[in-house]
Amino acid sequence: MQSPSRVSYGVPSSYGPPVDDVISNLQLASVSIEEKLNKDETVPELSTQLSTTTLSGTFQDYVFEERPQLFHKREVRPLPPALFEQYGNLQWNAFMGVFPEIGRAWLTADNQLFLWNYKDGRDFLVYNQLSQIIIAAALVKPRPNVFVEQIKHLLVVATPVEVVLLAVDFSGGTPDG
């Protein structure tokens, strides 16, 4: 009688390696995994290591009774209603941010960029001249003497294949118009 590790199942070699080779490889893998698990058991648990005293003190020294507050909510501004319709048509990606230098919030929905005055909800603008999905938007100051003097900011819009610079101008000369 053959030992279980040497059983031949009569599988033709054209279907892959012989069964004996597969079983041998599985046994080697099993031994390797067992060795790694045994080695892992010799290492102390992370929680045990963190609770012991070190040169910088103990882990408990860094546990806050009360987490420090990183943000303070001052007020809540609603999104313009037109955005909800566009967000419902979203197929791929949406990103959102704020340009405090010009008092505008922005949202991208696929290949469209929406800008609006977040202070009062006015000046809702749509830029939809790109064929690719917008993956980033940023506001930068132009290099001096490149654009006309009234252009104080450039809107950088990036897609996977192009970067577009849009001059930002306000009809009243200031972001508040």
GROMACS .gro file of N, CA and C in nm:
model
  531
    1MET      N    1   0.084  -0.119   0.000
    1MET     CA    2   0.000   0.000   0.000
    1MET      C    3   0.088   0.125   0.000
    2GLN      N    4   0.047   0.225  -0.077
    2GLN     CA    5   0.125   0.348  -0.088
    2GLN      C    6   0.097   0.439   0.031
    3SER      N    7   0.198   0.519   0.068
    3SER     CA    8   0.174   0.618   0.174
    3SER      C    9   0.088   0.729   0.117
    4PRO      N   10   0.010   0.801   0.203
    4PRO     CA   11  -0.081   0.904   0.154
    4PRO      C   12  -0.012   1.015   0.076
    5SER      N   13   0.116   1.045   0.107
    5SER     CA   14   0.184   1.152   0.035
    5SER      C   15   0.228   1.108  -0.103
    6ARG      N   16   0.222   0.977  -0.133
    6ARG     CA   17   0.267   0.927  -0.262
    6ARG      C   18   0.151   0.876  -0.347
    7VAL      N   19   0.030   0.909  -0.313
    7VAL     CA   20  -0.085   0.862  -0.390
    7VAL      C   21  -0.085   0.931  -0.525
    8SER      N   22  -0.101   0.858  -0.629
    8SER     CA   23  -0.111   0.913  -0.763
    8SER      C   24  -0.256   0.908  -0.806
    9TYR      N   25  -0.308   1.021  -0.849
    9TYR     CA   26  -0.448   1.029  -0.885
    9TYR      C   27  -0.472   1.014  -1.034
   10GLY      N   28  -0.370   0.982  -1.106
   10GLY     CA   29  -0.385   0.957  -1.248
   10GLY      C   30  -0.420   1.080  -1.329
   11VAL      N   31  -0.381   1.199  -1.283
   11VAL     CA   32  -0.408   1.322  -1.356
   11VAL      C   33  -0.300   1.338  -1.461
   12PRO      N   34  -0.337   1.352  -1.588
   12PRO     CA   35  -0.237   1.367  -1.693
   12PRO      C   36  -0.149   1.489  -1.667
   13SER      N   37  -0.022   1.481  -1.704
   13SER     CA   38   0.071   1.591  -1.679
   13SER      C   39   0.036   1.716  -1.759
   14SER      N   40  -0.044   1.704  -1.861
   14SER     CA   41  -0.081   1.822  -1.939
   14SER      C   42  -0.171   1.917  -1.860
   15TYR      N   43  -0.225   1.872  -1.746
   15TYR     CA   44  -0.310   1.957  -1.663
   15TYR      C   45  -0.232   2.029  -1.555
   16GLY      N   46  -0.103   2.022  -1.556
   16GLY     CA   47  -0.023   2.090  -1.455
   16GLY      C   48   0.080   1.995  -1.400
   17PRO      N   49   0.147   2.034  -1.290
   17PRO     CA   50   0.251   1.949  -1.233
   17PRO      C   51   0.191   1.822  -1.174
   18PRO      N   52   0.270   1.718  -1.162
   18PRO     CA   53   0.221   1.594  -1.102
   18PRO      C   54   0.172   1.619  -0.960
   19VAL      N   55   0.072   1.541  -0.919
   19VAL     CA   56   0.011   1.559  -0.787
   19VAL      C   57   0.115   1.544  -0.678
   20ASP      N   58   0.210   1.453  -0.694
   20ASP     CA   59   0.313   1.433  -0.592
   20ASP      C   60   0.393   1.562  -0.569
   21ASP      N   61   0.423   1.634  -0.678
   21ASP     CA   62   0.497   1.760  -0.664
   21ASP      C   63   0.413   1.865  -0.593
   22VAL      N   64   0.286   1.871  -0.624
   22VAL     CA   65   0.196   1.968  -0.560
   22VAL      C   66   0.188   1.940  -0.411
   23ILE      N   67   0.171   1.813  -0.374
   23ILE     CA   68   0.161   1.778  -0.231
   23ILE      C   69   0.291   1.810  -0.161
   24SER      N   70   0.403   1.781  -0.223
   24SER     CA   71   0.533   1.811  -0.164
   24SER      C   72   0.549   1.961  -0.141
   25ASN      N   73   0.510   2.041  -0.238
   25ASN     CA   74   0.519   2.188  -0.225
   25ASN      C   75   0.427   2.239  -0.116
   26LEU      N   76   0.309   2.182  -0.104
   26LEU     CA   77   0.216   2.222   0.002
   26LEU      C   78   0.272   2.188   0.140
   27GLN      N   79   0.337   2.073   0.151
   27GLN     CA   80   0.396   2.035   0.279
   27GLN      C   81   0.510   2.130   0.316
   28LEU      N   82   0.591   2.168   0.218
   28LEU     CA   83   0.698   2.264   0.243
   28LEU      C   84   0.642   2.399   0.287
   29ALA      N   85   0.536   2.441   0.221
   29ALA     CA   86   0.472   2.568   0.258
   29ALA      C   87   0.416   2.560   0.399
   30SER      N   88   0.357   2.448   0.435
   30SER     CA   89   0.301   2.429   0.569
   30SER      C   90   0.410   2.439   0.675
   31VAL      N   91   0.524   2.374   0.650
   31VAL     CA   92   0.636   2.380   0.745
   31VAL      C   93   0.685   2.524   0.759
   32SER      N   94   0.696   2.596   0.648
   32SER     CA   95   0.743   2.734   0.651
   32SER      C   96   0.648   2.824   0.729
   33ILE      N   97   0.519   2.808   0.708
   33ILE     CA   98   0.419   2.889   0.780
   33ILE      C   99   0.424   2.858   0.929
   34GLU      N  100   0.436   2.730   0.963
   34GLU     CA  101   0.443   2.690   1.103
   34GLU      C  102   0.565   2.753   1.171
   35GLU      N  103   0.680   2.755   1.103
   35GLU     CA  104   0.800   2.817   1.158
   35GLU      C  105   0.778   2.966   1.184
   36LYS      N  106   0.714   3.034   1.088
   36LYS     CA  107   0.689   3.178   1.103
   36LYS      C  108   0.594   3.206   1.219
   37LEU      N  109   0.490   3.123   1.234
   37LEU     CA  110   0.396   3.141   1.345
   37LEU      C  111   0.465   3.120   1.479
   38ASN      N  112   0.551   3.019   1.487
   38ASN     CA  113   0.624   2.994   1.611
   38ASN      C  114   0.718   3.110   1.644
   39LYS      N  115   0.785   3.163   1.543
   39LYS     CA  116   0.874   3.277   1.565
   39LYS      C  117   0.795   3.400   1.611
   40ASP      N  118   0.675   3.421   1.552
   40ASP     CA  119   0.591   3.534   1.589
   40ASP      C  120   0.547   3.526   1.735
   41GLU      N  121   0.526   3.404   1.786
   41GLU     CA  122   0.482   3.388   1.925
   41GLU      C  123   0.590   3.425   2.024
   42THR      N  124   0.716   3.431   1.980
   42THR     CA  125   0.825   3.467   2.071
   42THR      C  126   0.836   3.618   2.092
   43VAL      N  127   0.771   3.696   2.009
   43VAL     CA  128   0.776   3.841   2.019
   43VAL      C  129   0.663   3.888   2.111
   44PRO      N  130   0.692   3.975   2.209
   44PRO     CA  131   0.586   4.023   2.299
   44PRO      C  132   0.479   4.102   2.223
   45GLU      N  133   0.359   4.102   2.274
   45GLU     CA  134   0.248   4.178   2.215
   45GLU      C  135   0.281   4.328   2.220
   46LEU      N  136   0.233   4.402   2.123
   46LEU     CA  137   0.257   4.545   2.116
   46LEU      C  138   0.202   4.616   2.240
   47SER      N  139   0.083   4.578   2.285
   47SER     CA  140   0.025   4.643   2.403
   47SER      C  141   0.112   4.623   2.526
   48THR      N  142   0.177   4.507   2.536
   48THR     CA  143   0.268   4.481   2.648
   48THR      C  144   0.391   4.570   2.637
   49GLN      N  145   0.445   4.582   2.518
   49GLN     CA  146   0.562   4.666   2.498
   49GLN      C  147   0.531   4.812   2.527
   50LEU      N  148   0.414   4.859   2.489
   50LEU     CA  149   0.379   5.000   2.509
   50LEU      C  150   0.352   5.031   2.655
   51SER      N  151   0.312   4.933   2.733
   51SER     CA  152   0.279   4.961   2.873
   51SER      C  153   0.400   4.957   2.963
   52THR      N  154   0.515   4.915   2.911
   52THR     CA  155   0.637   4.913   2.993
   52THR      C  156   0.704   5.049   2.987
   53THR      N  157   0.782   5.079   3.088
   53THR     CA  158   0.852   5.207   3.094
   53THR      C  159   0.966   5.209   2.994
   54THR      N  160   0.977   5.323   2.925
   54THR     CA  161   1.087   5.343   2.832
   54THR      C  162   1.159   5.470   2.872
   55LEU      N  163   1.259   5.510   2.797
   55LEU     CA  164   1.332   5.632   2.828
   55LEU      C  165   1.242   5.754   2.826
   56SER      N  166   1.140   5.753   2.742
   56SER     CA  167   1.055   5.870   2.729
   56SER      C  168   0.932   5.863   2.819
   57GLY      N  169   0.923   5.762   2.905
   57GLY     CA  170   0.807   5.751   2.993
   57GLY      C  171   0.726   5.629   2.957
   58THR      N  172   0.601   5.631   2.993
   58THR     CA  173   0.515   5.517   2.964
   58THR      C  174   0.411   5.555   2.860
   59PHE      N  175   0.352   5.454   2.803
   59PHE     CA  176   0.247   5.476   2.704
   59PHE      C  177   0.132   5.557   2.765
   60GLN      N  178   0.103   5.531   2.893
   60GLN     CA  179  -0.008   5.601   2.957
   60GLN      C  180   0.016   5.752   2.965
   61ASP      N  181   0.143   5.795   2.962
   61ASP     CA  182   0.171   5.939   2.964
   61ASP      C  183   0.113   6.010   2.842
   62TYR      N  184   0.092   5.933   2.734
   62TYR     CA  185   0.047   5.993   2.610
   62TYR      C  186  -0.100   5.971   2.581
   63VAL      N  187  -0.170   5.909   2.672
   63VAL     CA  188  -0.313   5.888   2.655
   63VAL      C  189  -0.384   6.008   2.715
   64PHE      N  190  -0.463   6.075   2.635
   64PHE     CA  191  -0.532   6.195   2.682
   64PHE      C  192  -0.662   6.156   2.752
   65GLU      N  193  -0.685   6.218   2.865
   65GLU     CA  194  -0.814   6.201   2.930
   65GLU      C  195  -0.923   6.255   2.838
   66GLU      N  196  -0.891   6.367   2.777
   66GLU     CA  197  -0.984   6.434   2.687
   66GLU      C  198  -0.904   6.475   2.565
   67ARG      N  199  -0.951   6.439   2.449
   67ARG     CA  200  -0.876   6.472   2.327
   67ARG      C  201  -0.876   6.624   2.306
   68PRO      N  202  -0.760   6.677   2.264
   68PRO     CA  203  -0.759   6.821   2.235
   68PRO      C  204  -0.847   6.850   2.114
   69GLN      N  205  -0.914   6.962   2.117
   69GLN     CA  206  -1.002   6.998   2.006
   69GLN      C  207  -0.920   7.065   1.897
   70LEU      N  208  -0.917   7.002   1.779
   70LEU     CA  209  -0.837   7.053   1.670
   70LEU      C  210  -0.913   7.156   1.586
   71PHE      N  211  -1.044   7.145   1.582
   71PHE     CA  212  -1.126   7.235   1.502
   71PHE      C  213  -1.238   7.293   1.587
   72HIS      N  214  -1.274   7.412   1.556
   72HIS     CA  215  -1.386   7.477   1.623
   72HIS      C  216  -1.490   7.513   1.517
   73LYS      N  217  -1.612   7.464   1.534
   73LYS     CA  218  -1.718   7.496   1.439
   73LYS      C  219  -1.769   7.636   1.470
   74ARG      N  220  -1.754   7.725   1.373
   74ARG     CA  221  -1.799   7.862   1.391
   74ARG      C  222  -1.937   7.883   1.332
   75GLU      N  223  -1.960   7.829   1.215
   75GLU     CA  224  -2.091   7.840   1.152
   75GLU      C  225  -2.103   7.735   1.043
   76VAL      N  226  -2.224   7.710   1.003
   76VAL     CA  227  -2.251   7.610   0.900
   76VAL      C  228  -2.309   7.682   0.779
   77ARG      N  229  -2.253   7.652   0.662
   77ARG     CA  230  -2.301   7.711   0.537
   77ARG      C  231  -2.360   7.601   0.451
   78PRO      N  232  -2.481   7.617   0.401
   78PRO     CA  233  -2.539   7.513   0.315
   78PRO      C  234  -2.477   7.516   0.175
   79LEU      N  235  -2.480   7.402   0.111
   79LEU     CA  236  -2.435   7.394  -0.029
   79LEU      C  237  -2.545   7.449  -0.119
   80PRO      N  238  -2.509   7.512  -0.230
   80PRO     CA  239  -2.612   7.560  -0.324
   80PRO      C  240  -2.696   7.443  -0.375
   81PRO      N  241  -2.826   7.461  -0.389
   81PRO     CA  242  -2.915   7.353  -0.434
   81PRO      C  243  -2.874   7.292  -0.568
   82ALA      N  244  -2.816   7.370  -0.658
   82ALA     CA  245  -2.778   7.318  -0.789
   82ALA      C  246  -2.672   7.208  -0.778
   83LEU      N  247  -2.593   7.211  -0.670
   83LEU     CA  248  -2.490   7.108  -0.653
   83LEU      C  249  -2.550   6.970  -0.628
   84PHE      N  250  -2.660   6.965  -0.558
   84PHE     CA  251  -2.721   6.836  -0.528
   84PHE      C  252  -2.766   6.765  -0.655
   85GLU      N  253  -2.816   6.841  -0.750
   85GLU     CA  254  -2.857   6.782  -0.878
   85GLU      C  255  -2.734   6.727  -0.951
   86GLN      N  256  -2.626   6.804  -0.953
   86GLN     CA  257  -2.505   6.760  -1.021
   86GLN      C  258  -2.442   6.640  -0.950
   87TYR      N  259  -2.448   6.640  -0.820
   87TYR     CA  260  -2.391   6.529  -0.744
   87TYR      C  261  -2.469   6.401  -0.770
   88GLY      N  262  -2.598   6.414  -0.795
   88GLY     CA  263  -2.679   6.297  -0.829
   88GLY      C  264  -2.642   6.238  -0.964
   89ASN      N  265  -2.585   6.319  -1.053
   89ASN     CA  266  -2.542   6.272  -1.185
   89ASN      C  267  -2.397   6.223  -1.186
   90LEU      N  268  -2.332   6.225  -1.072
   90LEU     CA  269  -2.192   6.189  -1.062
   90LEU      C  270  -2.168   6.046  -1.109
   91GLN      N  271  -2.066   6.029  -1.192
   91GLN     CA  272  -2.032   5.896  -1.242
   91GLN      C  273  -1.900   5.846  -1.185
   92TRP      N  274  -1.800   5.931  -1.166
   92TRP     CA  275  -1.668   5.885  -1.129
   92TRP      C  276  -1.616   5.942  -0.998
   93ASN      N  277  -1.582   6.070  -0.997
   93ASN     CA  278  -1.515   6.130  -0.881
   93ASN      C  279  -1.574   6.265  -0.846
   94ALA      N  280  -1.562   6.299  -0.719
   94ALA     CA  281  -1.598   6.433  -0.673
   94ALA      C  282  -1.495   6.476  -0.570
   95PHE      N  283  -1.452   6.600  -0.579
   95PHE     CA  284  -1.361   6.659  -0.482
   95PHE      C  285  -1.420   6.792  -0.440
   96MET      N  286  -1.379   6.838  -0.322
   96MET     CA  287  -1.436   6.962  -0.271
   96MET      C  288  -1.331   7.036  -0.189
   97GLY      N  289  -1.339   7.167  -0.185
   97GLY     CA  290  -1.245   7.245  -0.106
   97GLY      C  291  -1.289   7.389  -0.093
   98VAL      N  292  -1.202   7.468  -0.032
   98VAL     CA  293  -1.230   7.609  -0.007
   98VAL      C  294  -1.109   7.691  -0.049
   99PHE      N  295  -1.134   7.803  -0.113
   99PHE     CA  296  -1.030   7.901  -0.144
   99PHE      C  297  -1.058   8.025  -0.059
  100PRO      N  298  -1.011   8.028   0.065
  100PRO     CA  299  -1.044   8.141   0.153
  100PRO      C  300  -0.990   8.275   0.103
  101GLU      N  301  -0.881   8.272   0.022
  101GLU     CA  302  -0.824   8.397  -0.030
  101GLU      C  303  -0.925   8.474  -0.114
  102ILE      N  304  -1.016   8.403  -0.179
  102ILE     CA  305  -1.115   8.470  -0.264
  102ILE      C  306  -1.258   8.446  -0.214
  103GLY      N  307  -1.271   8.383  -0.098
  103GLY     CA  308  -1.404   8.363  -0.040
  103GLY      C  309  -1.492   8.268  -0.121
  104ARG      N  310  -1.432   8.167  -0.182
  104ARG     CA  311  -1.509   8.075  -0.265
  104ARG      C  312  -1.487   7.931  -0.220
  105ALA      N  313  -1.593   7.853  -0.233
  105ALA     CA  314  -1.585   7.709  -0.216
  105ALA      C  315  -1.590   7.648  -0.355
  106TRP      N  316  -1.541   7.527  -0.368
  106TRP     CA  317  -1.542   7.461  -0.499
  106TRP      C  318  -1.575   7.314  -0.481
  107LEU      N  319  -1.631   7.260  -0.588
  107LEU     CA  320  -1.663   7.118  -0.594
  107LEU      C  321  -1.643   7.073  -0.737
  108THR      N  322  -1.583   6.956  -0.753
  108THR     CA  323  -1.574   6.898  -0.887
  108THR      C  324  -1.667   6.778  -0.890
  109ALA      N  325  -1.731   6.759  -1.001
  109ALA     CA  326  -1.812   6.640  -1.027
  109ALA      C  327  -1.772   6.594  -1.166
  110ASP      N  328  -1.691   6.491  -1.168
  110ASP     CA  329  -1.636   6.439  -1.293
  110ASP      C  330  -1.556   6.547  -1.365
  111ASN      N  331  -1.602   6.596  -1.479
  111ASN     CA  332  -1.526   6.694  -1.556
  111ASN      C  333  -1.578   6.837  -1.539
  112GLN      N  334  -1.657   6.862  -1.437
  112GLN     CA  335  -1.712   6.996  -1.414
  112GLN      C  336  -1.659   7.052  -1.283
  113LEU      N  337  -1.633   7.182  -1.283
  113LEU     CA  338  -1.589   7.252  -1.163
  113LEU      C  339  -1.694   7.356  -1.128
  114PHE      N  340  -1.736   7.356  -1.002
  114PHE     CA  341  -1.835   7.452  -0.953
  114PHE      C  342  -1.768   7.540  -0.848
  115LEU      N  343  -1.789   7.670  -0.862
  115LEU     CA  344  -1.737   7.769  -0.766
  115LEU      C  345  -1.852   7.854  -0.717
  116TRP      N  346  -1.850   7.889  -0.590
  116TRP     CA  347  -1.953   7.978  -0.538
  116TRP      C  348  -1.900   8.051  -0.415
  117ASN      N  349  -1.960   8.164  -0.387
  117ASN     CA  350  -1.927   8.244  -0.270
  117ASN      C  351  -1.987   8.174  -0.148
  118TYR      N  352  -1.903   8.120  -0.063
  118TYR     CA  353  -1.955   8.044   0.051
  118TYR      C  354  -2.009   8.132   0.162
  119LYS      N  355  -1.982   8.261   0.156
  119LYS     CA  356  -2.033   8.351   0.260
  119LYS      C  357  -2.181   8.378   0.243
  120ASP      N  358  -2.225   8.396   0.118
  120ASP     CA  359  -2.367   8.428   0.096
  120ASP      C  360  -2.433   8.341  -0.011
  121GLY      N  361  -2.359   8.247  -0.070
  121GLY     CA  362  -2.417   8.157  -0.170
  121GLY      C  363  -2.431   8.217  -0.309
  122ARG      N  364  -2.388   8.340  -0.328
  122ARG     CA  365  -2.400   8.406  -0.459
  122ARG      C  366  -2.286   8.362  -0.551
  123ASP      N  367  -2.289   8.415  -0.672
  123ASP     CA  368  -2.183   8.396  -0.770
  123ASP      C  369  -2.155   8.249  -0.798
  124PHE      N  370  -2.259   8.174  -0.825
  124PHE     CA  371  -2.244   8.033  -0.857
  124PHE      C  372  -2.196   8.020  -1.000
  125LEU      N  373  -2.077   7.961  -1.021
  125LEU     CA  374  -2.018   7.947  -1.154
  125LEU      C  375  -1.990   7.801  -1.185
  126VAL      N  376  -2.000   7.766  -1.313
  126VAL     CA  377  -1.970   7.631  -1.359
  126VAL      C  378  -1.866   7.640  -1.469
  127TYR      N  379  -1.759   7.560  -1.457
  127TYR     CA  380  -1.661   7.547  -1.564
  127TYR      C  381  -1.670   7.403  -1.613
  128ASN      N  382  -1.712   7.386  -1.738
  128ASN     CA  383  -1.734   7.251  -1.792
  128ASN      C  384  -1.669   7.235  -1.930
  129GLN      N  385  -1.552   7.291  -1.948
  129GLN     CA  386  -1.484   7.287  -2.077
  129GLN      C  387  -1.381   7.175  -2.089
  130LEU      N  388  -1.376   7.086  -1.993
  130LEU     CA  389  -1.277   6.977  -1.997
  130LEU      C  390  -1.345   6.846  -2.032
  131SER      N  391  -1.274   6.762  -2.103
  131SER     CA  392  -1.331   6.632  -2.141
  131SER      C  393  -1.291   6.523  -2.042
  132GLN      N  394  -1.190   6.548  -1.960
  132GLN     CA  395  -1.140   6.449  -1.865
  132GLN      C  396  -1.190   6.480  -1.724
  133ILE      N  397  -1.184   6.380  -1.637
  133ILE     CA  398  -1.222   6.397  -1.497
  133ILE      C  399  -1.123   6.490  -1.428
  134ILE      N  400  -1.174   6.585  -1.352
  134ILE     CA  401  -1.090   6.677  -1.277
  134ILE      C  402  -1.041   6.605  -1.152
  135ILE      N  403  -0.909   6.605  -1.132
  135ILE     CA  404  -0.853   6.535  -1.017
  135ILE      C  405  -0.793   6.630  -0.913
  136ALA      N  406  -0.779   6.759  -0.947
  136ALA     CA  407  -0.725   6.855  -0.851
  136ALA      C  408  -0.760   6.997  -0.895
  137ALA      N  409  -0.771   7.084  -0.795
  137ALA     CA  410  -0.792   7.226  -0.821
  137ALA      C  411  -0.714   7.303  -0.715
  138ALA      N  412  -0.653   7.413  -0.757
  138ALA     CA  413  -0.575   7.494  -0.665
  138ALA      C  414  -0.580   7.639  -0.708
  139LEU      N  415  -0.557   7.727  -0.614
  139LEU     CA  416  -0.553   7.870  -0.641
  139LEU      C  417  -0.410   7.917  -0.618
  140VAL      N  418  -0.353   7.987  -0.716
  140VAL     CA  419  -0.216   8.036  -0.704
  140VAL      C  420  -0.210   8.182  -0.745
  141LYS      N  421  -0.104   8.249  -0.700
  141LYS     CA  422  -0.081   8.388  -0.741
  141LYS      C  423   0.002   8.386  -0.870
  142PRO      N  424  -0.033   8.471  -0.966
  142PRO     CA  425   0.044   8.472  -1.092
  142PRO      C  426   0.180   8.539  -1.075
  143ARG      N  427   0.271   8.503  -1.161
  143ARG     CA  428   0.400   8.568  -1.164
  143ARG      C  429   0.379   8.713  -1.209
  144PRO      N  430   0.447   8.809  -1.147
  144PRO     CA  431   0.428   8.950  -1.184
  144PRO      C  432   0.457   8.977  -1.332
  145ASN      N  433   0.380   9.065  -1.390
  145ASN     CA  434   0.397   9.113  -1.528
  145ASN      C  435   0.374   9.007  -1.635
  146VAL      N  436   0.304   8.902  -1.601
  146VAL     CA  437   0.269   8.801  -1.701
  146VAL      C  438   0.125   8.822  -1.746
  147PHE      N  439   0.037   8.851  -1.652
  147PHE     CA  440  -0.104   8.877  -1.682
  147PHE      C  441  -0.132   9.025  -1.660
  148VAL      N  442  -0.248   9.069  -1.706
  148VAL     CA  443  -0.286   9.208  -1.679
  148VAL      C  444  -0.294   9.229  -1.529
  149GLU      N  445  -0.278   9.353  -1.485
  149GLU     CA  446  -0.267   9.385  -1.343
  149GLU      C  447  -0.388   9.343  -1.261
  150GLN      N  448  -0.506   9.342  -1.321
  150GLN     CA  449  -0.627   9.308  -1.243
  150GLN      C  450  -0.637   9.160  -1.208
  151ILE      N  451  -0.556   9.074  -1.270
  151ILE     CA  452  -0.557   8.930  -1.239
  151ILE      C  453  -0.468   8.907  -1.117
  152LYS      N  454  -0.531   8.878  -1.004
  152LYS     CA  455  -0.458   8.857  -0.878
  152LYS      C  456  -0.442   8.710  -0.843
  153HIS      N  457  -0.522   8.623  -0.907
  153HIS     CA  458  -0.516   8.479  -0.878
  153HIS      C  459  -0.537   8.399  -1.007
  154LEU      N  460  -0.480   8.279  -1.007
  154LEU     CA  461  -0.504   8.184  -1.115
  154LEU      C  462  -0.564   8.058  -1.053
  155LEU      N  463  -0.661   8.003  -1.122
  155LEU     CA  464  -0.721   7.877  -1.082
  155LEU      C  465  -0.654   7.767  -1.165
  156VAL      N  466  -0.589   7.673  -1.097
  156VAL     CA  467  -0.522   7.562  -1.165
  156VAL      C  468  -0.614   7.442  -1.156
  157VAL      N  469  -0.651   7.388  -1.270
  157VAL     CA  470  -0.740   7.271  -1.276
  157VAL      C  471  -0.664   7.160  -1.347
  158ALA      N  472  -0.654   7.044  -1.281
  158ALA     CA  473  -0.576   6.934  -1.337
  158ALA      C  474  -0.664   6.813  -1.365
  159THR      N  475  -0.637   6.750  -1.478
  159THR     CA  476  -0.697   6.622  -1.515
  159THR      C  477  -0.581   6.524  -1.531
  160PRO      N  478  -0.608   6.398  -1.556
  160PRO     CA  479  -0.496   6.305  -1.577
  160PRO      C  480  -0.409   6.338  -1.698
  161VAL      N  481  -0.459   6.416  -1.792
  161VAL     CA  482  -0.382   6.443  -1.915
  161VAL      C  483  -0.349   6.589  -1.940
  162GLU      N  484  -0.402   6.681  -1.860
  162GLU     CA  485  -0.370   6.821  -1.883
  162GLU      C  486  -0.386   6.904  -1.757
  163VAL      N  487  -0.319   7.020  -1.757
  163VAL     CA  488  -0.332   7.119  -1.651
  163VAL      C  489  -0.376   7.248  -1.718
  164VAL      N  490  -0.483   7.307  -1.667
  164VAL     CA  491  -0.539   7.427  -1.726
  164VAL      C  492  -0.526   7.541  -1.625
  165LEU      N  493  -0.482   7.658  -1.672
  165LEU     CA  494  -0.475   7.778  -1.589
  165LEU      C  495  -0.590   7.870  -1.628
  166LEU      N  496  -0.668   7.911  -1.531
  166LEU     CA  497  -0.780   8.002  -1.555
  166LEU      C  498  -0.755   8.130  -1.476
  167ALA      N  499  -0.759   8.242  -1.543
  167ALA     CA  500  -0.742   8.371  -1.475
  167ALA      C  501  -0.868   8.402  -1.396
  168VAL      N  502  -0.850   8.447  -1.272
  168VAL     CA  503  -0.964   8.480  -1.186
  168VAL      C  504  -0.975   8.631  -1.179
  169ASP      N  505  -1.093   8.680  -1.219
  169ASP     CA  506  -1.118   8.824  -1.217
  169ASP      C  507  -1.255   8.848  -1.154
  170PHE      N  508  -1.265   8.953  -1.077
  170PHE     CA  509  -1.392   8.987  -1.014
  170PHE      C  510  -1.442   9.119  -1.072
  171SER      N  511  -1.571   9.122  -1.102
  171SER     CA  512  -1.628   9.240  -1.168
  171SER      C  513  -1.611   9.367  -1.086
  172GLY      N  514  -1.619   9.356  -0.955
  172GLY     CA  515  -1.602   9.474  -0.869
  172GLY      C  516  -1.459   9.496  -0.827
  173GLY      N  517  -1.368   9.413  -0.874
  173GLY     CA  518  -1.228   9.428  -0.838
  173GLY      C  519  -1.188   9.351  -0.713
  174THR      N  520  -1.286   9.310  -0.632
  174THR     CA  521  -1.257   9.232  -0.511
  174THR      C  522  -1.345   9.109  -0.511
  175PRO      N  523  -1.307   9.006  -0.435
  175PRO     CA  524  -1.388   8.886  -0.430
  175PRO      C  525  -1.531   8.909  -0.383
  176ASP      N  526  -1.554   9.015  -0.306
  176ASP     CA  527  -1.689   9.044  -0.260
  176ASP      C  528  -1.770   9.121  -0.362
  177GLY      N  529  -1.702   9.162  -0.470
  177GLY     CA  530  -1.765   9.220  -0.587
  177GLY      C  531  -1.819   9.356  -0.573
   0.00000   0.00000   0.00000
